[in-house]
Short mmCIF file of C-alpha atoms in Angstrom, two decimals:
data_model
loop_
_atom_site.label_atom_id
_atom_site.label_comp_id
_atom_site.label_asym_id
_atom_site.label_seq_id
_atom_site.Cartn_x
_atom_site.Cartn_y
_atom_site.Cartn_z
CA MET A 1 66.23 129.21 117.45
CA GLY A 2 65.67 132.00 119.93
CA ASP A 3 68.73 134.10 119.56
CA ASN A 4 72.03 134.26 117.54
CA LEU A 5 73.95 132.25 120.26
CA SER A 6 71.53 129.41 120.04
CA ALA A 7 71.51 129.63 116.15
CA LEU A 8 75.30 129.49 116.24
CA THR A 9 75.34 126.55 118.41
CA VAL A 10 72.71 124.63 116.44
CA ILE A 11 74.44 125.17 113.13
CA PHE A 12 77.83 124.49 114.65
CA THR A 13 76.55 121.20 115.85
CA GLU A 14 74.92 120.44 112.56
CA PHE A 15 78.15 121.03 110.67
CA TYR A 16 80.11 119.01 113.27
CA TYR A 17 78.04 115.90 112.79
CA TRP A 18 78.01 116.43 109.01
CA MET A 19 81.77 116.34 109.05
CA THR A 20 81.86 113.21 111.20
CA VAL A 21 79.66 111.46 108.61
CA VAL A 22 81.90 112.39 105.80
CA ILE A 23 85.07 111.12 107.89
CA MET A 24 83.25 107.91 108.94
CA PHE A 25 82.62 107.03 105.27
CA LEU A 26 86.29 106.30 105.11
CA ILE A 27 85.74 103.34 107.37
CA HIS A 28 83.80 101.75 104.56
CA VAL A 29 86.40 102.56 101.98
CA GLY A 30 88.84 100.80 104.33
CA PHE A 31 86.61 97.77 104.86
CA CYS A 32 86.30 97.26 101.18
CA MET A 33 90.07 97.50 100.59
CA TYR A 34 90.66 95.23 103.54
CA GLU A 35 88.30 92.62 102.50
CA VAL A 36 89.17 92.48 98.86
CA GLY A 37 92.82 92.43 100.00
CA ALA A 38 92.11 89.40 102.24
CA SER A 39 90.17 87.45 99.68
CA ARG A 40 91.57 85.49 96.74
CA ARG A 41 91.64 86.90 93.20
CA LYS A 42 88.71 84.56 92.14
CA ASN A 43 86.49 86.18 94.69
CA HIS A 44 87.32 89.94 94.41
CA LEU A 45 84.07 91.46 92.93
CA HIS A 46 81.78 89.27 94.93
CA THR A 47 83.52 90.27 98.09
CA LEU A 48 83.53 93.99 97.16
CA LEU A 49 79.82 94.02 96.24
CA LYS A 50 78.91 92.14 99.43
CA ASN A 51 80.42 94.63 101.51
CA THR A 52 79.51 97.73 99.56
CA MET A 53 75.80 96.93 99.10
CA ALA A 54 75.34 96.87 103.04
CA ILE A 55 75.77 100.69 102.71
CA PRO A 56 72.53 101.32 100.83
CA ILE A 57 70.59 98.50 102.29
CA VAL A 58 71.21 99.45 105.95
CA THR A 59 70.75 103.25 105.07
CA VAL A 60 67.30 102.68 103.70
CA THR A 61 66.14 100.45 106.47
CA PHE A 62 67.70 102.68 109.12
CA TYR A 63 65.59 105.52 107.67
CA LEU A 64 62.58 103.38 107.64
CA PHE A 65 62.66 102.03 111.21
CA GLY A 66 66.23 102.10 112.77
CA TRP A 67 66.13 105.71 113.85
CA TYR A 68 62.76 105.21 115.37
CA ILE A 69 63.87 102.18 117.34
CA TYR A 70 66.67 104.15 118.86
CA SER A 71 64.46 106.91 120.45
CA ALA A 72 61.40 104.72 121.17
CA PHE A 73 62.95 101.58 122.85
CA VAL A 74 64.93 103.44 125.65
CA ASN A 75 62.67 101.63 128.30
CA GLY A 76 63.01 98.15 126.79
CA PRO A 77 59.99 98.59 126.39
CA GLY A 78 58.74 97.01 129.56
CA ILE A 79 61.73 97.43 131.73
CA THR A 80 61.57 101.03 132.89
CA GLY A 81 58.44 101.96 131.04
CA GLY A 82 56.59 101.74 127.69
CA LEU A 83 57.46 102.95 124.25
CA ALA A 84 58.82 106.47 124.42
CA ALA A 85 57.36 109.11 122.19
CA ALA A 86 59.55 109.62 119.13
CA ASP A 87 57.45 111.37 116.61
CA PHE A 88 60.41 113.21 115.21
CA ALA A 89 62.02 109.89 114.09
CA GLU A 90 59.09 108.35 112.43
CA PRO A 91 59.75 108.07 108.68
CA TRP A 92 56.61 109.94 107.93
CA SER A 93 57.43 112.84 110.14
CA PRO A 94 58.08 116.09 108.27
CA LEU A 95 61.19 116.44 110.62
CA MET A 96 62.70 113.52 108.70
CA ALA A 97 63.09 115.80 105.73
CA ALA A 98 64.09 119.47 105.05
CA HIS A 99 62.52 121.52 107.63
CA LEU A 100 62.88 125.07 109.06
CA GLN A 101 61.42 124.88 112.64
CA GLY A 102 57.80 125.81 112.27
CA ALA A 103 55.49 123.69 114.48
CA ASP A 104 52.73 121.81 112.69
CA PRO A 105 50.53 119.84 115.11
CA ALA A 106 48.31 118.55 112.42
CA LEU A 107 51.33 116.72 110.84
CA GLY A 108 52.59 115.69 114.45
CA VAL A 109 55.33 118.24 114.73
CA SER A 110 55.27 119.83 118.17
CA ALA A 111 57.10 123.07 118.90
CA ALA A 112 59.47 121.35 121.28
CA ASP A 113 60.39 118.59 118.58
CA ALA A 114 60.71 121.32 115.95
CA ALA A 115 63.05 123.38 117.86
CA LEU A 116 65.36 120.67 118.79
CA TRP A 117 65.39 118.52 115.64
CA HIS A 118 64.68 120.69 112.60
CA ARG A 119 68.39 121.01 111.70
CA LEU A 120 69.83 118.22 113.85
CA ASN A 121 67.69 115.24 112.82
CA GLY A 122 69.26 114.55 109.47
CA VAL A 123 72.84 114.76 110.67
CA PHE A 124 72.16 112.80 113.87
CA TRP A 125 70.27 110.13 111.77
CA ALA A 126 73.15 110.01 109.25
CA ALA A 127 75.95 109.65 112.05
CA PHE A 128 73.85 106.86 113.47
CA ALA A 129 73.31 105.26 110.08
CA LEU A 130 77.00 105.29 109.62
CA PHE A 131 77.51 103.48 112.98
CA SER A 132 74.88 100.99 111.72
CA ILE A 133 76.65 100.24 108.44
CA THR A 134 79.85 99.88 110.37
CA THR A 135 78.31 97.38 112.72
CA ALA A 136 76.95 95.37 109.82
CA SER A 137 80.13 95.52 107.83
CA ILE A 138 82.05 94.13 110.54
CA ILE A 139 80.23 90.76 109.96
CA SER A 140 81.13 90.89 106.18
CA GLY A 141 84.78 90.27 106.35
CA ALA A 142 84.80 87.11 108.58
CA ILE A 143 82.47 85.24 106.07
CA ILE A 144 84.31 85.99 102.84
CA GLU A 145 84.71 83.56 100.02
CA ARG A 146 81.77 81.20 100.82
CA ALA A 147 78.75 83.20 102.08
CA ARG A 148 75.91 84.08 99.78
CA VAL A 149 75.49 87.85 99.44
CA GLY A 150 71.82 87.67 99.84
CA ALA A 151 72.12 85.90 103.32
CA PHE A 152 74.64 88.59 104.36
CA TRP A 153 72.36 91.45 103.31
CA ILE A 154 69.59 90.07 105.34
CA ILE A 155 71.83 89.61 108.41
CA ALA A 156 73.30 93.13 107.73
CA VAL A 157 69.74 94.63 108.20
CA LEU A 158 69.09 92.47 111.21
CA ILE A 159 72.21 93.58 113.05
CA GLY A 160 72.62 97.09 111.34
CA SER A 161 69.15 98.41 111.60
CA VAL A 162 67.48 96.43 114.40
CA MET A 163 69.69 94.76 116.95
CA TRP A 164 72.52 97.19 117.31
CA ILE A 165 70.19 100.11 117.39
CA LEU A 166 68.15 98.42 120.08
CA ASP A 167 71.14 97.99 122.18
CA ALA A 168 72.20 101.52 121.52
CA SER A 169 68.77 102.59 122.72
CA TRP A 170 69.25 100.48 125.93
CA GLY A 171 73.02 101.30 126.63
CA TRP A 172 73.98 104.14 124.53
CA HIS A 173 71.27 106.79 125.03
CA PRO A 174 71.00 109.34 127.94
CA LEU A 175 67.57 107.71 128.89
CA GLY A 176 68.47 104.05 128.10
CA TRP A 177 67.42 101.58 130.80
CA MET A 178 70.85 99.83 131.07
CA VAL A 179 72.37 103.18 131.86
CA LYS A 180 69.71 103.88 134.56
CA LEU A 181 69.58 100.50 136.11
CA LEU A 182 73.07 98.97 135.49
CA GLY A 183 75.24 102.09 135.28
CA TYR A 184 76.39 100.77 131.85
CA HIS A 185 79.11 103.05 130.52
CA ASP A 186 80.38 102.57 126.93
CA ALA A 187 81.38 106.03 125.59
CA TYR A 188 82.74 105.00 122.19
CA ALA A 189 80.54 101.96 121.58
CA ALA A 190 82.88 99.06 122.34
CA GLY A 191 79.93 96.96 123.44
CA VAL A 192 77.03 98.52 121.50
CA VAL A 193 78.85 98.31 118.09
CA HIS A 194 81.87 95.92 118.42
CA ALA A 195 80.75 93.27 120.96
CA ILE A 196 77.26 92.81 119.23
CA ALA A 197 79.00 92.57 115.92
CA GLY A 198 81.44 90.15 117.25
CA GLY A 199 78.61 88.01 118.73
CA ALA A 200 76.83 88.09 115.37
CA VAL A 201 79.95 87.03 113.52
CA LEU A 202 80.54 84.14 115.87
CA ALA A 203 76.94 82.97 115.27
CA VAL A 204 77.19 83.09 111.52
CA LEU A 205 80.52 81.32 111.42
CA ILE A 206 79.24 78.46 113.65
CA VAL A 207 76.38 77.79 110.97
CA LEU A 208 78.31 78.72 107.94
CA GLY A 209 81.26 76.58 108.46
CA PRO A 210 84.89 77.09 107.18
CA ARG A 211 86.09 77.83 103.69
CA LEU A 212 86.90 74.66 101.68
CA GLY A 213 90.54 73.49 102.48
CA LYS A 214 90.76 75.68 105.58
CA PHE A 215 91.44 72.64 107.84
CA ARG A 216 93.45 69.56 107.07
CA ALA A 217 92.06 65.99 107.57
CA ASP A 218 93.64 65.95 111.00
CA GLY A 219 91.86 69.16 111.99
CA THR A 220 94.81 71.47 111.97
CA PRO A 221 94.10 74.85 110.22
CA ARG A 222 95.91 75.91 107.09
CA ASP A 223 96.80 79.54 106.52
CA ILE A 224 94.90 81.05 103.59
CA PRO A 225 96.99 84.28 103.04
CA PRO A 226 95.56 87.44 101.84
CA HIS A 227 96.24 87.97 98.11
CA ASN A 228 97.38 91.45 98.74
CA VAL A 229 98.75 92.33 102.23
CA TRP A 230 99.32 95.92 101.09
CA LEU A 231 95.57 96.48 100.38
CA VAL A 232 94.60 94.84 103.70
CA THR A 233 97.08 97.09 105.69
CA ILE A 234 96.03 100.39 103.80
CA GLY A 235 92.37 99.32 104.28
CA LEU A 236 92.98 99.11 108.07
CA PHE A 237 94.76 102.49 107.92
CA LEU A 238 91.71 103.88 106.34
CA ILE A 239 89.54 102.38 109.13
CA TYR A 240 91.69 104.03 111.74
CA THR A 241 91.12 107.42 109.88
CA GLY A 242 87.38 106.93 109.71
CA PHE A 243 87.39 105.91 113.34
CA TRP A 244 88.33 109.57 114.20
CA GLY A 245 85.00 110.61 112.86
CA PHE A 246 83.32 107.72 114.66
CA TYR A 247 84.79 108.99 118.04
CA ALA A 248 83.89 112.63 117.33
CA ALA A 249 80.23 111.57 116.43
CA CYS A 250 79.88 109.96 119.72
CA ASN A 251 80.18 113.26 121.51
CA ILE A 252 77.85 116.24 121.77
CA PRO A 253 80.35 118.89 120.70
CA ILE A 254 78.74 121.85 122.74
CA ILE A 255 75.86 121.95 125.10
CA SER A 256 74.75 124.44 127.80
CA THR A 257 74.20 123.25 131.32
CA THR A 258 70.52 124.36 131.04
CA ALA A 259 70.08 121.97 128.04
CA ILE A 260 71.07 119.05 130.28
CA ALA A 261 67.85 119.88 132.43
CA GLY A 262 70.06 121.86 134.68
CA GLN A 263 71.58 118.95 136.21
CA ILE A 264 75.03 120.36 135.85
CA THR A 265 75.16 123.51 137.83
CA GLY A 266 76.94 126.77 136.75
CA ASP A 267 77.20 128.33 133.34
CA THR A 268 80.07 126.49 131.95
CA TRP A 269 79.19 125.00 128.48
CA THR A 270 80.88 121.71 127.83
CA THR A 271 81.36 118.81 125.42
CA THR A 272 79.63 115.70 126.62
CA ASN A 273 79.57 112.03 125.73
CA ILE A 274 76.49 110.31 124.48
CA TYR A 275 75.08 110.16 128.08
CA LEU A 276 75.48 114.01 128.39
CA ALA A 277 78.24 113.61 130.94
CA PRO A 278 81.17 115.94 130.50
CA THR A 279 84.28 115.12 128.62
CA SER A 280 86.36 116.99 125.94
CA LEU A 281 87.81 116.33 122.46
CA SER A 282 91.22 116.56 123.92
CA ALA A 283 90.42 113.67 126.22
CA ILE A 284 89.33 111.52 123.43
CA THR A 285 92.15 112.56 121.20
CA PHE A 286 94.82 111.73 123.74
CA ASN A 287 93.15 108.42 124.37
CA PHE A 288 92.42 107.38 120.81
CA LEU A 289 96.01 107.74 119.71
CA MET A 290 97.37 106.23 122.93
CA SER A 291 95.18 103.17 122.96
CA LEU A 292 95.91 102.78 119.07
CA SER A 293 99.55 103.02 119.69
CA GLY A 294 99.48 100.45 122.71
CA GLY A 295 97.46 98.04 120.49
CA MET A 296 99.98 98.36 117.55
CA MET A 297 103.10 97.91 119.69
CA ALA A 298 101.70 94.97 121.52
CA GLY A 299 100.34 93.51 118.26
CA TYR A 300 103.79 93.72 116.73
CA VAL A 301 105.22 91.75 119.62
CA ILE A 302 102.56 89.14 120.08
CA SER A 303 102.30 88.36 116.28
CA LYS A 304 106.09 88.62 115.86
CA GLY A 305 106.00 91.48 113.35
CA ASP A 306 102.94 90.12 111.29
CA ALA A 307 101.55 93.19 109.34
CA PHE A 308 98.01 91.96 109.39
CA TRP A 309 97.88 91.38 113.10
CA THR A 310 99.85 94.41 113.97
CA TYR A 311 97.24 96.63 112.28
CA SER A 312 94.32 94.57 113.52
CA ALA A 313 95.71 94.82 117.08
CA GLY A 314 95.88 98.63 116.55
CA LEU A 315 92.13 98.56 115.75
CA CYS A 316 91.57 96.26 118.81
CA GLY A 317 93.48 98.56 120.96
CA VAL A 318 91.19 101.49 120.17
CA ILE A 319 88.17 99.24 120.87
CA ALA A 320 89.72 98.20 124.02
CA GLY A 321 89.85 101.64 125.29
CA SER A 322 86.64 102.78 123.78
CA ALA A 323 84.27 102.00 126.66
CA GLY A 324 86.11 104.50 128.82
CA ASN A 325 88.26 106.65 126.65
CA ASP A 326 86.14 109.68 127.56
CA LEU A 327 87.66 109.39 131.18
CA TYR A 328 90.85 107.39 130.99
CA HIS A 329 94.35 108.86 131.57
CA PRO A 330 96.24 108.48 128.26
CA ILE A 331 98.78 105.95 129.69
CA GLN A 332 95.87 103.95 131.18
CA ALA A 333 94.37 103.93 127.66
CA MET A 334 97.72 102.80 126.22
CA LEU A 335 98.13 99.97 128.71
CA ILE A 336 94.49 98.83 128.20
CA GLY A 337 95.02 98.98 124.45
CA ALA A 338 98.17 96.84 124.74
CA ILE A 339 96.68 94.08 126.99
CA VAL A 340 93.29 93.38 125.33
CA PRO A 341 94.63 92.76 121.70
CA CYS A 342 97.07 90.07 123.27
CA ILE A 343 94.26 88.31 124.85
CA ALA A 344 92.00 88.59 121.66
CA TYR A 345 94.87 87.29 119.45
CA LYS A 346 95.50 84.36 121.66
CA MET A 347 91.77 83.68 121.84
CA HIS A 348 91.34 83.83 118.07
CA TYR A 349 93.90 80.95 117.50
CA TRP A 350 92.61 78.90 120.47
CA VAL A 351 88.99 79.15 119.15
CA GLU A 352 90.26 78.42 115.60
CA ARG A 353 91.99 75.20 116.72
CA ARG A 354 89.48 74.14 119.32
CA PHE A 355 86.25 74.78 117.54
CA LYS A 356 87.42 74.77 113.80
CA LEU A 357 85.94 78.31 113.05
CA ASP A 358 87.26 80.01 110.10
CA ASP A 359 87.19 83.75 110.89
CA ALA A 360 88.96 85.10 107.73
CA VAL A 361 89.79 88.51 109.25
CA GLY A 362 89.81 87.92 112.92
CA ALA A 363 86.64 89.84 113.51
CA VAL A 364 85.35 87.94 116.57
CA ALA A 365 88.60 88.53 118.25
CA VAL A 366 89.16 92.31 117.41
CA HIS A 367 85.51 93.31 117.69
CA GLY A 368 83.73 90.64 119.85
CA TYR A 369 86.43 89.81 122.55
CA GLY A 370 87.94 93.38 122.30
CA GLY A 371 84.59 94.99 122.62
CA PHE A 372 83.45 92.76 125.49
CA LEU A 373 86.60 93.19 127.37
CA SER A 374 86.50 96.92 126.95
CA VAL A 375 83.15 97.20 128.64
CA VAL A 376 84.11 94.89 131.56
CA ILE A 377 87.42 96.85 132.18
CA ALA A 378 85.64 100.14 132.15
CA GLY A 379 83.40 98.87 134.87
CA PHE A 380 86.40 98.23 137.15
CA MET A 381 88.47 101.37 136.07
CA LEU A 382 85.48 103.84 136.44
CA TRP A 383 83.87 102.15 139.43
CA GLY A 384 81.72 104.56 141.44
CA GLN A 385 81.74 107.42 138.85
CA PRO A 386 78.34 108.80 137.74
CA SER A 387 77.09 107.19 134.62
CA SER A 388 74.93 110.14 133.79
CA PRO A 389 74.32 113.83 134.93
CA TYR A 390 70.75 112.87 135.79
CA GLU A 391 69.88 112.03 139.37
CA GLY A 392 68.80 108.44 140.32
CA TYR A 393 71.01 106.57 137.79
CA ALA A 394 73.20 103.69 138.91
CA HIS A 395 76.84 104.55 139.13
CA ILE A 396 79.40 102.79 136.84
CA ASN A 397 80.17 99.40 138.40
CA PRO A 398 81.77 96.00 137.49
CA LEU A 399 78.73 93.94 137.82
CA GLY A 400 76.57 96.31 135.71
CA SER A 401 79.32 96.23 133.11
CA ILE A 402 79.74 92.56 133.04
CA ILE A 403 75.83 92.09 132.63
CA GLY A 404 75.94 94.75 130.09
CA ALA A 405 78.78 93.25 128.11
CA VAL A 406 77.04 89.81 128.06
CA ILE A 407 73.78 91.40 126.81
CA MET A 408 75.57 93.12 124.03
CA PHE A 409 77.41 89.99 122.89
CA ALA A 410 74.10 87.91 123.20
CA LEU A 411 71.99 90.42 121.31
CA GLY A 412 74.29 89.97 118.38
CA PHE A 413 74.74 86.10 118.81
CA ILE A 414 71.19 84.87 119.47
CA PRO A 415 69.06 86.44 116.82
CA THR A 416 71.84 86.06 114.18
CA TYR A 417 72.24 82.27 115.03
CA ILE A 418 68.46 81.82 114.66
CA VAL A 419 68.37 83.75 111.32
CA ALA A 420 71.52 81.99 109.99
CA ARG A 421 69.92 78.60 110.81
CA ILE A 422 66.72 79.58 108.96
CA LEU A 423 68.73 80.76 105.95
CA ASN A 424 70.79 77.59 106.01
CA SER A 425 67.70 75.41 106.12
CA PHE A 426 66.61 76.93 102.88
CA ASP A 427 70.05 76.62 101.29
CA LEU A 428 70.41 80.37 101.25
CA LEU A 429 73.44 80.82 103.48
CA ARG A 430 76.43 79.35 101.58
CA VAL A 431 77.30 79.08 97.96
CA PRO A 432 77.54 75.69 96.40
CA LYS A 433 80.83 73.75 96.84
CA GLU A 434 81.40 73.83 93.03
CA VAL A 435 81.03 77.57 92.88
CA GLU A 436 83.24 78.14 95.90
CA LEU A 437 86.11 76.03 94.21
CA VAL A 438 85.95 77.87 90.92
CA GLY A 439 85.46 81.26 92.72
CA LEU A 440 82.61 83.39 93.16
CA ASP A 441 83.56 85.58 90.34
CA PHE A 442 83.56 82.75 88.01
CA ALA A 443 80.82 83.86 85.63
CA THR A 444 82.03 87.47 85.68
CA ASN A 445 85.70 86.31 84.94
CA GLU A 446 84.43 84.14 81.96
CA ALA A 447 82.47 87.05 80.60
CA TYR A 448 85.38 89.35 81.04
CA ASP A 449 87.76 86.97 79.37
CA ALA A 450 85.36 86.49 76.43
CA ALA A 451 84.86 90.36 76.01
CA VAL A 452 88.57 90.84 76.14
CA ALA A 453 89.11 88.12 73.46
CA ASP A 454 86.34 89.44 71.27
CA VAL A 455 87.55 93.07 71.26
CA THR A 456 91.22 92.30 70.96
CA ALA A 457 90.39 89.98 68.02
CA ALA A 458 88.38 92.81 66.35
CA GLU A 459 91.21 95.33 66.81
CA ARG A 460 93.80 92.96 65.45
CA ALA A 461 91.65 92.52 62.45
CA MET A 462 91.74 96.20 61.86
CA VAL A 463 95.60 96.16 61.57
CA LYS A 464 96.83 96.24 57.97
CA MET B 1 83.76 105.60 146.48
CA SER B 2 84.61 106.67 142.99
CA THR B 3 87.89 106.14 141.12
CA ASN B 4 88.04 109.73 140.08
CA GLY B 5 86.46 111.25 143.12
CA MET B 6 83.40 112.31 141.21
CA THR B 7 80.09 110.81 142.61
CA SER B 8 77.71 113.31 140.78
CA TRP B 9 77.81 115.70 137.99
CA ALA B 10 75.58 118.12 139.84
CA VAL B 11 78.63 120.48 140.07
CA ASP B 12 79.88 123.64 138.43
CA LEU B 13 82.32 122.53 135.88
CA LYS B 14 84.53 125.53 136.38
CA ASP B 15 85.54 124.04 139.73
CA VAL B 16 86.28 120.55 138.49
CA GLY B 17 89.87 119.56 137.50
CA ALA B 18 91.14 116.15 136.32
CA ILE B 19 88.51 113.53 135.79
CA TYR B 20 90.61 110.34 134.98
CA PRO B 21 90.56 107.51 137.50
CA PHE B 22 93.21 106.97 140.15
CA GLN B 23 94.54 110.52 140.25
CA GLY B 24 97.78 110.69 142.14
CA SER B 25 99.19 107.65 140.28
CA GLU B 26 100.66 109.86 137.41
CA THR B 27 104.25 109.35 138.25
CA LEU B 28 103.59 105.55 138.38
CA LEU B 29 101.80 105.82 135.04
CA VAL B 30 104.83 107.56 133.51
CA ILE B 31 107.17 104.90 134.82
CA LEU B 32 104.84 102.11 133.39
CA GLY B 33 104.69 104.08 130.05
CA LEU B 34 108.52 104.35 129.98
CA ALA B 35 108.87 100.55 130.86
CA PHE B 36 106.50 99.66 128.08
CA TRP B 37 108.33 101.87 125.46
CA ILE B 38 111.90 100.69 126.44
CA GLY B 39 110.80 97.04 126.86
CA TRP B 40 109.28 97.26 123.31
CA HIS B 41 112.56 98.42 121.72
CA ILE B 42 114.54 95.71 123.61
CA TRP B 43 112.20 93.01 122.44
CA GLN B 44 112.10 94.43 118.96
CA ILE B 45 115.79 94.64 118.52
CA ARG B 46 116.27 91.00 119.92
CA HIS B 47 113.56 89.73 117.60
CA GLU B 48 115.11 91.57 114.56
CA ASN B 49 118.41 90.17 115.27
CA ALA B 50 117.14 86.59 115.45
CA GLU B 51 115.15 87.01 112.24
CA LEU B 52 118.11 88.46 110.30
CA LYS B 53 120.31 85.74 111.55
CA SER B 54 117.86 83.10 110.51
CA GLU B 55 117.41 84.75 107.06
CA LYS B 56 121.13 85.03 106.62
CA THR B 57 121.57 81.34 107.08
CA ARG B 58 118.82 80.50 104.67
CA ALA B 59 120.07 82.97 101.85
CA ASN B 60 122.06 80.59 99.67
CA ALA B 61 122.95 81.46 96.17
CA GLU B 62 119.93 79.88 94.36
CA ARG B 63 117.50 81.48 96.75
CA SER B 64 119.32 84.90 96.36
CA ARG B 65 119.08 84.80 92.61
CA LYS B 66 115.33 83.89 92.74
CA HIS B 67 114.55 86.84 95.05
CA ILE B 68 116.71 89.25 93.05
CA ASP B 69 114.74 88.30 89.85
CA ARG B 70 111.52 88.64 91.72
CA TYR B 71 112.41 92.47 92.26
#
């Protein structure tokens, strides 16, 4: 750090991302409450552990290769160039640990990398790791009460530490080929997190099949109500709360114009989105709340006051605005946030009836359709605007956004479908029918009952 | 053509004002926002009326006792 202003900027940025990571952790508290609330009592612990263990598994794999993929695969590779140099993100790099800026060419630490990454690598990595865990966790809720945990954890690594971060490298990086060639704009990850997760969920559901008893003999669906609506809704509230951190983490909080290769003229420092194009925290705060509100109000109407769908529509409303919430007017964000959840809600029930898919929490609708539509709408709403401060990039446009949204959904769907089929062929995807009927916590509950009987009998014997 | 007038970020940001799309439509947006808000209340009151009317007709003595006991 050359001077005190630079030092202050770097340390402020470091602290800013550290805070976003802490706030984003609430998303996962929310996911756990939500999934446990949505599952039946006989499946609680299994559901909880399935979701929670995605955190360490994706974190470790994201350290080992996920962060490297993000920085190295910006050109495809093979579309706009080869593998990009990303020495700072290799797991054996000294910059992937405590470091105080000194260059060390013998260990692969250049002066430029050290200056940029010595304090920021850990917090950037962690923010992206939290995005990764979120992307993986989205899959978890839809497949509750019948999926094997081992299968989910493999799919969590596939999506959380490989596929999503590959799509982020392509479409959510200042140098990504989709930004350069397609004018892809997805400021708060509607496509790169939600659409890909929705595609992956759809693929797993097709192979996995519905819960026993979900459909009647005539094919009409049964409602399997959450055992605890309170827990579900408070879980969704916590996901909203964590989503604030998610939004903040998608921005660069402060950057000088010279740090953006001098593309932006003048001396005015700014906040930028992930593409280094200017926005402000006020802009995203306006739009986050307005798109959330539009979603909740529309969800209340479309579901006729159903608590689960009102909250889910709020989440879908935020996702609907997310591709363009760095630039929308708040009322535009509200209207988009209101319209998209209504479409997603209708599609959820249509797909359920037509294709007999059992999406226990509406994840394909909220994340998949919501994320997909968000990117497409941004292509129209932001048509002609620069996708990047760098020269030579395509401008934001509808066709590039539609192609981009399809790529995102397909990057989730295709590999997950293949892996789910492989897992299924080895009987690793779904629990046996007998276990599903008695509940996935059967052995734990039996042991619990036996332990309670044993200790209470012992205590009773001590009473004279 | 650009929906917010910006075609390049190679500008001095101190000279840039609003960056949302379709500038000039603020009044229309506010009217749409008001219509959405008021329309929501009208729908909600009607829905609540219908719901309460339906519940009132279903609430016989036996059901009432059962739900009182449920607390």
